[in-house]
């Protein structure tokens, strides 16, 4: 069985986002493989190591620099990679059909993708991929195993967690708790440079959502630190919460 | 038509249903189209919820099927798309809850429209639907415009105030959904529910969150849960606390947890990592208690106390009790 694991190249969580003339300036940010997508890569590798899969394909869609995220996935252990290259800003609804095409072509039965990527804070890609493929979706998995020709999993729902079973093929979104991702070793980083990475221009896809403007909100916070001994500070805090902030 | 998917828990409307009504009314008015609600669930749940929600929208469509109670995304998607098509919806609105976030993209794609996801505001500008949403781990706000219709909008829980009931009682209409076999392939069974003995995290006006600085699970219980009880607040945790096994994942706030925007958020013994801030930085008033004056949480706090949580919290509880 082939598993396709989606990876996105996103600004580092600690990256400083600058203010530009028309909103946000990402010029100073460093980029990396998305943290949630990484849980998906790890799970794909574990399934392959357990004998449930024979091949792990890393798939990305985005500008040329996305190749770095794919190289990271290859260094972690993915077998090969495909980049659908585009400079267009496409929402997940617009991306899904093209990505689904690659999944079908690879003959994959399982797609793993992070629950929410840290650039657009969008949780839509997994569900949109499931729809484009016509497969069931298991979102926010914290446990995942292949049993026979289906998967069983535990995932988070609004009020707790639920056990879930479905036949393959399926799309699963990954998150914290699913596993502890490994670190790439130096020999594997070297090996990754020779693994196949196919770059294809993305065929025409049109956005369904357009971004008009992005800005960093300036939070107007009071930033008051209450001084004095613990009892005095606590009394002052209680008083201000009631009289100044009016939240009690 | 603007069609709002109205969520409920076993027949009791969730707060997000009333928030959805407020957002939906605004869009329906601006577009000059009628407004309706859609309630999904098993027979009993859907019946109770539809009756309760008829006071808020002119029409409630009620789809009852056991598959809709189990919470399967496939069945919910089918029901929403079926009803949206048959009523000619221009806008389908739902809460960006866990389930809504899984269903909304499927509805948008099947319906051939656009998705405005997890929005904190939505309005009509020059005939187009425009929304605001948080991006880059909630560190930036993007203004986005839908380029296709119909538009599926998922609304961030807590972003809109709950709507008031309408003057007139609405009508309830039953709808039958033509499910397909593929809608029922996934078997979902609840494995465990978070204890519901206190106010739900995303619906709480006050949230008390504890971090690793509490030291252990007992201290968390004594100070974080203790203060939350005094304030009638929901309890939240950082990932470090969940990883340590002190508290359940359902309480985690942040990028991989829940997103909250209470009127008051109290952060105790937590550093304020970016991934945590992304789940709470829209809170009204933020209070932080940390022994390290340089902890990043103080940068986003309205009020801070530098000190040991195990001393500050008992003093704060005493001070709150002494307020007249
Ligand atoms: C992909 C990804 C997703 C993540 N998602 C989340 C998420 O959803 N939610 C989340 O919370 N984190 C998340 N994290 C983790 C995040 O980066 C932090 O590691 C985490 O939030 C730290 O939790 P903490 O503040 O409790 O612990 P720490 O960072 O260890 O902070 C403990 C704080 O307590 C203070 N302290 C210690 N003792 C005392 C005392 N006696 N009195 C007062 N103060 C004291 C210390 O000064 C310190 O500031 C994620 C990380 C990644 C990589």
Short mmCIF file of C-alpha atoms in Angstrom, two decimals, chain A residues 7 31 39 48 51 65-66 79 97 113 128 143-144 157 168-169 176 182 196 203 214 219 235 238 240-241:
data_model
loop_
_atom_site.label_atom_id
_atom_site.label_comp_id
_atom_site.label_asym_id
_atom_site.label_seq_id
_atom_site.Cartn_x
_atom_site.Cartn_y
_atom_site.Cartn_z
CA UNK A 7 3.63 18.63 3.68
CA UNK A 31 10.27 28.58 6.78
CA UNK A 39 2.96 14.18 12.71
CA UNK A 48 5.50 1.47 6.65
CA UNK A 51 4.57 -3.52 7.37
CA UNK A 65 10.87 26.90 -1.85
CA UNK A 66 8.36 24.17 -0.83
CA UNK A 79 10.58 7.31 -0.34
CA UNK A 97 -8.66 18.64 -6.91
CA UNK A 113 -2.22 15.61 6.35
CA UNK A 128 -11.33 19.11 1.07
CA UNK A 143 -4.39 7.01 17.47
CA UNK A 144 -4.28 5.31 14.10
CA UNK A 157 -14.64 15.58 18.66
CA UNK A 168 -9.63 2.10 3.21
CA UNK A 169 -9.15 4.32 1.27
CA UNK A 176 -0.15 16.34 18.50
CA UNK A 182 11.72 11.51 14.95
CA UNK A 196 13.47 11.22 -6.35
CA UNK A 203 -2.11 23.02 -14.05
CA UNK A 214 -3.36 41.03 5.96
CA UNK A 219 -3.28 44.40 20.74
CA UNK A 235 -6.25 42.67 46.48
CA UNK A 238 -9.32 41.70 42.43
CA UNK A 240 -9.15 46.23 39.19
CA UNK A 241 -10.88 43.20 37.68
#
